[in-house]
XYZ file of C-alpha atoms in Angstrom:
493
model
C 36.036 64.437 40.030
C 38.038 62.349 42.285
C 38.114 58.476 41.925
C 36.177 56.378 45.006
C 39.060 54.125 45.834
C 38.013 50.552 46.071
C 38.650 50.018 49.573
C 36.355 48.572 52.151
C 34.068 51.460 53.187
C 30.819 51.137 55.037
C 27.581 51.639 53.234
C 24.316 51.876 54.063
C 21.062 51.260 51.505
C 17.587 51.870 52.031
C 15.288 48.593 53.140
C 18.036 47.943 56.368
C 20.615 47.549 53.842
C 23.989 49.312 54.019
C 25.373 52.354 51.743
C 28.265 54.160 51.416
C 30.137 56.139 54.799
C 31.451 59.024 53.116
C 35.273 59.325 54.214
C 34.837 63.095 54.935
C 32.247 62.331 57.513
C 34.022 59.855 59.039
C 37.235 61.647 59.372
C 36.194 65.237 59.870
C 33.961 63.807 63.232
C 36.971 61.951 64.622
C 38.293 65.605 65.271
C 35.071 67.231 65.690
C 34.417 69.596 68.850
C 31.308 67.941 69.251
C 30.473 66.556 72.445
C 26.961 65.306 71.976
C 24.953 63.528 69.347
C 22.372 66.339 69.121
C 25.424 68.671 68.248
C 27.321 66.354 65.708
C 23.726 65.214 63.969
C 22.600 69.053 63.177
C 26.534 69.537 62.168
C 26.460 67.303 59.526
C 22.851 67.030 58.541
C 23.661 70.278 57.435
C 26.232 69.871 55.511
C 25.860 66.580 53.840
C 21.265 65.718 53.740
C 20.714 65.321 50.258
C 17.084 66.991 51.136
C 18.523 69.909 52.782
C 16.970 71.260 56.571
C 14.450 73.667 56.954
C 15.623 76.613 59.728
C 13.155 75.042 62.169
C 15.999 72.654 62.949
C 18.396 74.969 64.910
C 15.593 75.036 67.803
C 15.404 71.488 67.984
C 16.834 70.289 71.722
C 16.900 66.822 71.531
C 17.935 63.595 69.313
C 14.080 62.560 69.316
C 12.780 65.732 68.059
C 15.114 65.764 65.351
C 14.343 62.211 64.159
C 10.738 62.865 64.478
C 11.654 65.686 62.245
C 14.203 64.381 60.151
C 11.897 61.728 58.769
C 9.539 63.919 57.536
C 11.580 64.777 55.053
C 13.959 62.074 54.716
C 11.921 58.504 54.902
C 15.284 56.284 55.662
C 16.618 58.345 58.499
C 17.217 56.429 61.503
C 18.876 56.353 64.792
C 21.157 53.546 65.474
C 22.192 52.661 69.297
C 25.563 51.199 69.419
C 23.854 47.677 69.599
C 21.937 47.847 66.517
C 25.381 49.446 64.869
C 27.397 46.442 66.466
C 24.855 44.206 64.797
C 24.616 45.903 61.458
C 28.138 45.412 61.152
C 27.796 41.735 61.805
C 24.856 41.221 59.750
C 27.401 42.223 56.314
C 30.547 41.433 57.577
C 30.036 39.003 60.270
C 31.869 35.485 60.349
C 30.480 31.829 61.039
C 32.164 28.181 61.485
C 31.507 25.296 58.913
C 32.938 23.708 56.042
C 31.838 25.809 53.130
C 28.162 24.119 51.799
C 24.968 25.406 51.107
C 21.971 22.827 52.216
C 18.397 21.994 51.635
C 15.924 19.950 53.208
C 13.866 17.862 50.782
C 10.008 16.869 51.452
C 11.229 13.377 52.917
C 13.434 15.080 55.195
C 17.192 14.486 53.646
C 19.359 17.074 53.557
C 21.245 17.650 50.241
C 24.138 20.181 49.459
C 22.763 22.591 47.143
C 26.580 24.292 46.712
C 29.798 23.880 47.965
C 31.898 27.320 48.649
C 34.603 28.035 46.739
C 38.220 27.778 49.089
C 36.185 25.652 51.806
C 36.740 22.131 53.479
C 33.763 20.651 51.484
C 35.513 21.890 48.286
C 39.127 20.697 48.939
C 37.470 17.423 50.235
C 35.368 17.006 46.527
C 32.069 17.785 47.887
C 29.532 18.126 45.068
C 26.542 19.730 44.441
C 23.757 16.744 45.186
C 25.565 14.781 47.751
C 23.558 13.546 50.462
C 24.547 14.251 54.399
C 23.755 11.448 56.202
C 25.523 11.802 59.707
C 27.616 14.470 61.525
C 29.941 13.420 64.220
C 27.803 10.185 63.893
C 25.329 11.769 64.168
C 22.098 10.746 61.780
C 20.686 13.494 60.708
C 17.154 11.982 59.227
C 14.462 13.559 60.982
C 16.658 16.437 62.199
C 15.944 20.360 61.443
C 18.110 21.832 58.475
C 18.732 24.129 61.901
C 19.755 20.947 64.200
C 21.971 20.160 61.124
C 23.896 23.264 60.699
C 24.104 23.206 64.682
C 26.193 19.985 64.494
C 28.358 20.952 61.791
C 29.450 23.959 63.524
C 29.880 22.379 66.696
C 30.286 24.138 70.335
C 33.294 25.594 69.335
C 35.665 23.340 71.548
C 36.067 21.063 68.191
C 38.385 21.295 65.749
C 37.792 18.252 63.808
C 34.205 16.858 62.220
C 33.205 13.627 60.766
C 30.969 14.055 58.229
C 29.304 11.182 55.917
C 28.024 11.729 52.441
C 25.615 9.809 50.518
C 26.465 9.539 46.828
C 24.871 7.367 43.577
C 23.745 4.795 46.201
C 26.997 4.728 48.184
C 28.546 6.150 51.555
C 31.854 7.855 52.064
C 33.422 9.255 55.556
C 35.127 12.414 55.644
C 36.991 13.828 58.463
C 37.752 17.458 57.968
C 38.507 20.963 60.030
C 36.013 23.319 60.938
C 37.088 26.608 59.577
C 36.075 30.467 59.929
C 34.281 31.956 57.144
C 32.283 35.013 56.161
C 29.071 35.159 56.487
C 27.853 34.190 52.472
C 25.741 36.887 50.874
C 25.711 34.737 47.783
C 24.769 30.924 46.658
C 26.172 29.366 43.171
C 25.581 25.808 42.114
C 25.274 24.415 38.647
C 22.340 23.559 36.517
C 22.009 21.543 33.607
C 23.497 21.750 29.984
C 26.589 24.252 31.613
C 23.857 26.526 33.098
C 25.150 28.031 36.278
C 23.113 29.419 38.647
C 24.614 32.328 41.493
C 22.057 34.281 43.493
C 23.161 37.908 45.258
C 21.529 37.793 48.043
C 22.571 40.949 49.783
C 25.560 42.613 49.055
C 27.977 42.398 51.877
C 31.991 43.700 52.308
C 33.157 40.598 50.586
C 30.584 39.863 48.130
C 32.862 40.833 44.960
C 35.566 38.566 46.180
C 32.768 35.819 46.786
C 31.276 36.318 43.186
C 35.101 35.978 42.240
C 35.563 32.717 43.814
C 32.500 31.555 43.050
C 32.450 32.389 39.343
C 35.912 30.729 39.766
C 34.482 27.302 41.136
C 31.603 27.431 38.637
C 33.959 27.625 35.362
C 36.073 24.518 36.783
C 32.498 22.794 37.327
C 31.725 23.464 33.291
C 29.922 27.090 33.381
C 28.999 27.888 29.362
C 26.097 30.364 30.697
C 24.996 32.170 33.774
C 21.780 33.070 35.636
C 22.588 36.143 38.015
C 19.030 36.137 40.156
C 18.791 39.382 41.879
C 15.215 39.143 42.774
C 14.460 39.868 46.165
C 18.250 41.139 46.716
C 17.599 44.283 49.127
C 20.955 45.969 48.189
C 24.036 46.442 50.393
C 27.338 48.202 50.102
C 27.145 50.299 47.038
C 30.834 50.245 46.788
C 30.878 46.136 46.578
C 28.212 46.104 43.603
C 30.386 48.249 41.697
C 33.477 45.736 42.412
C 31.342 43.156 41.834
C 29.950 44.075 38.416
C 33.822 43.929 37.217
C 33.070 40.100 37.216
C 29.823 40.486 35.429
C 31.139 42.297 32.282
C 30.946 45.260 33.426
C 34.304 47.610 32.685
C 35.347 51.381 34.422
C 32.698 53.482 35.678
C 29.229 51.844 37.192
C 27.652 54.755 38.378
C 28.143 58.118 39.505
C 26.952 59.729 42.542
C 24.967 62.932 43.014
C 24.395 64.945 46.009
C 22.543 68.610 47.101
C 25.594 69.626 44.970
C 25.545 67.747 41.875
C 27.926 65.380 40.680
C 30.584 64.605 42.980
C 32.013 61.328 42.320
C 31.893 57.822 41.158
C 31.656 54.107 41.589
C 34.163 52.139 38.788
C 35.072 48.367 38.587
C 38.738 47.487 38.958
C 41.234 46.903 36.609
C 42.274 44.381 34.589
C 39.700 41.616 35.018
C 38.735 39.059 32.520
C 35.781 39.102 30.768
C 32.721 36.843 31.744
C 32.920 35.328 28.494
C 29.834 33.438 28.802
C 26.086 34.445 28.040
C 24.452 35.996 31.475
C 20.721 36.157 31.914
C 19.893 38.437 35.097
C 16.461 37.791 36.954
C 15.117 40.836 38.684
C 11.589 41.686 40.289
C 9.864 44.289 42.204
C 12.059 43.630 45.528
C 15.440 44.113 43.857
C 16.236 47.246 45.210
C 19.113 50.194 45.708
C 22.702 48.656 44.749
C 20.909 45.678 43.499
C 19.499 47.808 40.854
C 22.650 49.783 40.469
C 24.356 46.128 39.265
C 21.111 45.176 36.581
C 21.505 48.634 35.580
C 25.108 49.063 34.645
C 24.828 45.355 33.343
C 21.847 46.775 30.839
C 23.895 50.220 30.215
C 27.040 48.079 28.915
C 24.635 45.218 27.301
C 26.483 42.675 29.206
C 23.325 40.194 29.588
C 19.586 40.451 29.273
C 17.696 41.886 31.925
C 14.431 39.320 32.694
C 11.558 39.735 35.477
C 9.612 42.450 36.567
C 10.152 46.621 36.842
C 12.718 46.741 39.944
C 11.748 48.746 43.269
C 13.076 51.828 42.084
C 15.421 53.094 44.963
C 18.420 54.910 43.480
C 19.255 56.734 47.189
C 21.969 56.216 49.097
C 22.415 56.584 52.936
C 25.238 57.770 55.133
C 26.321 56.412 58.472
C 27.560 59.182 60.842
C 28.936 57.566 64.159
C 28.104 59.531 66.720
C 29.937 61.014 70.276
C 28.006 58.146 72.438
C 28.836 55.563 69.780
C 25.295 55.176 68.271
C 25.088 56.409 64.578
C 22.609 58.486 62.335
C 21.678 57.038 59.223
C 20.480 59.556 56.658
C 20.156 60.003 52.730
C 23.215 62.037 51.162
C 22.231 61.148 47.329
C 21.476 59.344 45.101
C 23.262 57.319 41.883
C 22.911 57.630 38.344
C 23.995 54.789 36.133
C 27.121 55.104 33.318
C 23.997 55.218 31.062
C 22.668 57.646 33.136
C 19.734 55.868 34.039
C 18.403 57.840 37.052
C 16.493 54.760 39.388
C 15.090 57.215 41.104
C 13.621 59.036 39.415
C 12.531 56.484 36.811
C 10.953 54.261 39.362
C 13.132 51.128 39.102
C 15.195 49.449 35.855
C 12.837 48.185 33.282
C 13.621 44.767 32.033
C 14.882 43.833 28.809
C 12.292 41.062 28.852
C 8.993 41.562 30.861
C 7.827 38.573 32.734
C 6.201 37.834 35.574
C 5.778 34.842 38.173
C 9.002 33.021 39.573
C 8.726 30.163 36.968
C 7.945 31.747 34.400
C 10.946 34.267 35.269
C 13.682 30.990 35.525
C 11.834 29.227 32.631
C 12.381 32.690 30.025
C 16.462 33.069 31.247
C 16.923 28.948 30.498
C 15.260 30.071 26.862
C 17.406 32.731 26.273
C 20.692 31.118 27.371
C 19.597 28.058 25.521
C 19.238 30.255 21.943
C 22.671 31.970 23.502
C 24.603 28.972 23.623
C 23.601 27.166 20.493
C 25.202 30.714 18.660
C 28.463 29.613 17.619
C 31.228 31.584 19.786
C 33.277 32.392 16.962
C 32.808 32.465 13.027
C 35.583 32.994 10.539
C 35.395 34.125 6.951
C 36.899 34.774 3.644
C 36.606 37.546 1.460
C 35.080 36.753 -1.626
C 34.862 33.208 -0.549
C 30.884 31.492 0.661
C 32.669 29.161 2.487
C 33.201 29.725 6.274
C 33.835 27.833 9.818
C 31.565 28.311 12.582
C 33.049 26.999 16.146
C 35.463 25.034 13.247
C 32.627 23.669 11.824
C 31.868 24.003 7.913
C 29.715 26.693 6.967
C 28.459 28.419 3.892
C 26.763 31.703 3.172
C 24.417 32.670 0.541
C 26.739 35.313 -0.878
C 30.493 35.928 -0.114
C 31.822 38.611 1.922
C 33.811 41.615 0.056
C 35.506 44.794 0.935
C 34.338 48.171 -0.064
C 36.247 51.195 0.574
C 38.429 49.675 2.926
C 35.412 48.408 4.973
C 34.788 43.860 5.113
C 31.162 43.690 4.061
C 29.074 40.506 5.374
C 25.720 39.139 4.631
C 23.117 39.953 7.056
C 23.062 35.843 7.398
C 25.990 36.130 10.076
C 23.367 37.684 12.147
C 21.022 35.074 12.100
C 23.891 32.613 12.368
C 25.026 34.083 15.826
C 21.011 33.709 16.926
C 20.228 37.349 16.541
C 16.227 37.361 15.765
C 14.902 39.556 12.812
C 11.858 41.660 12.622
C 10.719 43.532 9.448
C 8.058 46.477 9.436
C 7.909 49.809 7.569
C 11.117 49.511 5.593
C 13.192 48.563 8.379
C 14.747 45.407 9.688
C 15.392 45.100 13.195
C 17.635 42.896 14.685
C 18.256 42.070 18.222
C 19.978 39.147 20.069
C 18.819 39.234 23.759
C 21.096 42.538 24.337
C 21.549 44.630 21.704
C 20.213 46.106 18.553
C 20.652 47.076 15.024
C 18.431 48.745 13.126
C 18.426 48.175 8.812
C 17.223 51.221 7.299
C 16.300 49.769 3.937
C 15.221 52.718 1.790
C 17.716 55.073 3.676
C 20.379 52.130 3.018
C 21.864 52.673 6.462
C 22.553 50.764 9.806
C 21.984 52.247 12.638
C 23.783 51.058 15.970
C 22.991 53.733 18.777
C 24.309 56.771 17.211
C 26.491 55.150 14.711
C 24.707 55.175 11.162
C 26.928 53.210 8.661
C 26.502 52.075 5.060
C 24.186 49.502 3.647
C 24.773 47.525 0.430
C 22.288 45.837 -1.216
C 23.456 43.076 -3.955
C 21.126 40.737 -5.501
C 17.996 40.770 -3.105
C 20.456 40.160 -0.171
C 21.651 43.065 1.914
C 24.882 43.371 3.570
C 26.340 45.218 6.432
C 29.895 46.416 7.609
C 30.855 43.854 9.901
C 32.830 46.489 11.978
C 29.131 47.290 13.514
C 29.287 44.252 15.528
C 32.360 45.321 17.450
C 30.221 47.932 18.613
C 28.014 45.057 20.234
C 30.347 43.684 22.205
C 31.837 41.235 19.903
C 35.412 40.640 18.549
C 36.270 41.588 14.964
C 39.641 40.740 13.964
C 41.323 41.003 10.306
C 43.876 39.070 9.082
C 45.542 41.116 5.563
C 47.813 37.925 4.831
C 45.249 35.305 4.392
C 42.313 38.072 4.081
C 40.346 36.097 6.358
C 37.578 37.854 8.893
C 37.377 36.251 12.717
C 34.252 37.415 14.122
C 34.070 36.094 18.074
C 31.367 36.286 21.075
């Protein structure tokens, strides 16, 4: 199995969206004999349809009898002119003028900066999230369109420089700043209140991972102690950038492997040697979050990064090829489909099943601000003593009901650190199960085991209270570290 390299490749997704342009496609056509499309379509359509072509196709004699046909068995097959290519390629890759914010119109008709882009004018010049735009070029821009707005901040492109005025706790201030080039954003971060931070995915573009990057960047400077990731409504995009892009998200090695006529062939892994999110992620999803959207919740789920909240996702785990053509149109078609590090098949499951099941937009927002809320009021890290009650939490005093102790070289803990690091608790038919937004544990009481996946580990059971190895919660993500000296335990989220 040869590693994808992470390089920019074109993808094309179902739903308009781009997925992936395999390289040996791409390459073997530049040297092709093939003279027409017709030719260079049946070529490859043979080799490389994930659905395979019945032997009427060798008697097909034109590019419109072969889509006709084509889509009969394959319903994203399309045929691109050069034009809609051209435009394709603009629509995830394309570049606009500005100054690096995100606006909003409000009922009254101001205009308010919903986020500022990470590495823009608006950020060097302090912009913030809430600042009012009250004239452009001096310009007023009550009454305008958010359109007529964005029209003056980009200027005719004979401009360099732009005045812009801000409005800000009831006073003005004048900025004169450079225009710059920018990608097109296919995301939108800003933060909430109490830390929350909010970044949407709104498509998933060549640069989205290095936008997420940025903007996960910005948003830690700006106070970030949790994250919403919405993906509801996200079509997809470039496979290949979702998988980059979950390296921010928690997400380590491979995302997701791909599967063609001829079984597994390859995969889609995160790069190396990124740090951790390191702060509790809540990721909306609903029945429009589709293709490499779905690949990201997915792999998110597999690893228990964050908790999965919404609705049952669209349920497209294809992927489509791009074959440029001899006349420099292209043929989009469906070479396979993924299956996620978990091996959760999207396909043919019918979309990624959230961790939480809620419906309504609201409601959706209102259930990921409860669960980061419960997230962050966990202590991040707890420290013990063996044989000791007496404990810090966050450096904070703490006691336990009973003290930690080692048995056969294993640190035994009371399951109170549980509940102290907001897991929730659920007894029925000699079992306790425990789960903290992500991941579970299961307390088989009369089999006095604990059960983490496949591991099954030792319980102990000492006056009334039960305790559990505390090596299971490494398992889930979390830090254990031991120091022999001062036989202390450092448990950490």
């Amino acid at each position: 199995m040869k590693r994808l390299q992470n390089g920019r490749r074109l993808l094309l997704t179902a739903l308009a969206v781009i997925a992936m342009v395999l390289v040996y496609c791409t390459n073997a056509l530049a040297a092709s004999p093939f003279s027409t499309d017709l030719q260079a379509s049946k070529a490859y359509l043979s080799f490389y349809s994930y659905y395979g072509l019945p032997d009427s196709f060798k008697y097909i004699n034109s590019m419109e009898a072969l889509i006709t046909e084509l889509q009969k068995i394959d319903p994203y097959a399309e045929y691109m002119t050069a034009e809609q290519r051209a435009q394709l390629n603009e629509d995830y890759s394309g570049t606009y003028v500005g100054i690096g914010v995100l606006m909003e119109q409000l009922a009254d008709g101001t205009v308010r900066i919903m986020a500022v882009y990470a590495d823009s004018t608006a950020a060097r010049a302090g912009f913030k999230v809430g600042d009012i735009i009250v004239s452009v070029d001096g310009t007023e821009v009550q009454g305008k369109t958010l359109d007529e707005v964005k029209e003056l901040i980009m200027g005719d492109g004979t401009e360099l420089l732009v005045t812009v005025v801000i409005g800000r706790d009831d006073y003005t201030r004048e900025f004169q700043m450079q225009r710059q080039e920018m990608v097109n954003p296919s995301i939108a971060y800003w933060m909430m209140d109490d830390g929350v931070a909010y970044l949407e995915i709104l498509q998933f573009g060549s640069y989205t991972d290095m936008e997420t990057s940025a903007g996960l960047e910005y948003l830690r400077e700006q106070g970030m102690t949790s994250l919403v990731l919405d993906l509801r409504g996200c079509p997809g995009g470039i496979m290949d950038s979702a998988a980059l892009t979950a390296g921010y998200l928690g997400v380590e090695g491979p995302v997701s492997y791909i599967v063609t006529k001829n079984g597994y062939v390859d995969f889609y892994t995160t790069p190396l040697g990124l740090d951790a999110l390191g702060v509790p992620l809540a990721v909306l999803v609903d029945g429009n979050t589709a293709s490499a959207a779905e690949m990201l919740a997915a792999a998110i789920q597999d690893v228990g990064g964050g908790s999965i909240i919404g609705e049952t996702t669209y349920g497209k785990g294809l992927y489509q090829n791009i074959l440029s053509l001899p006349s420099g149109a292209a043929l989009k078609f469906t070479g396979g489909k993924y299956v996620t590090r978990g091996f959760q098949d999207v396909n043919e499951s019918g979309g990624v099943v959230p961790d939480i099941l809620v419906s309504g937009a609201e409601a959706q927002m209102d259930t990921a601000l409860d669960y980061l809320k419960k997230a962050q009021w966990a202590p991040r890290q707890i420290i013990m003593t063996i044989g000791s009650r007496y404990a810090t939490a966050d450096a904070q005093a703490y006691s336990f009901s009973y003290a930690p102790f080692l048995y056969n070289g294993a640190t035994y803990v009371p399951v109170q650190l549980l509940q102290k690091f907001n897991w929730e608790l659920f007894y029925y038919n000699d079992c306790w199960y425990c789960f903290d937004g992500v991941h579970r544990i299961i307390l088989d009481i009369k089999n006095k085991q604990v059960l983490n996946g496949k591991n099954k580990l030792e319980l102990i059971t000492r006056s009334n209270t039960n305790f559990i190895p505390v090596s299971v919660l490494r398992s889930c993500g979390y830090d254990v570290y031991w120091d022999g000296e001062t036989k202390q335990v450092t448990v950490s989220r």
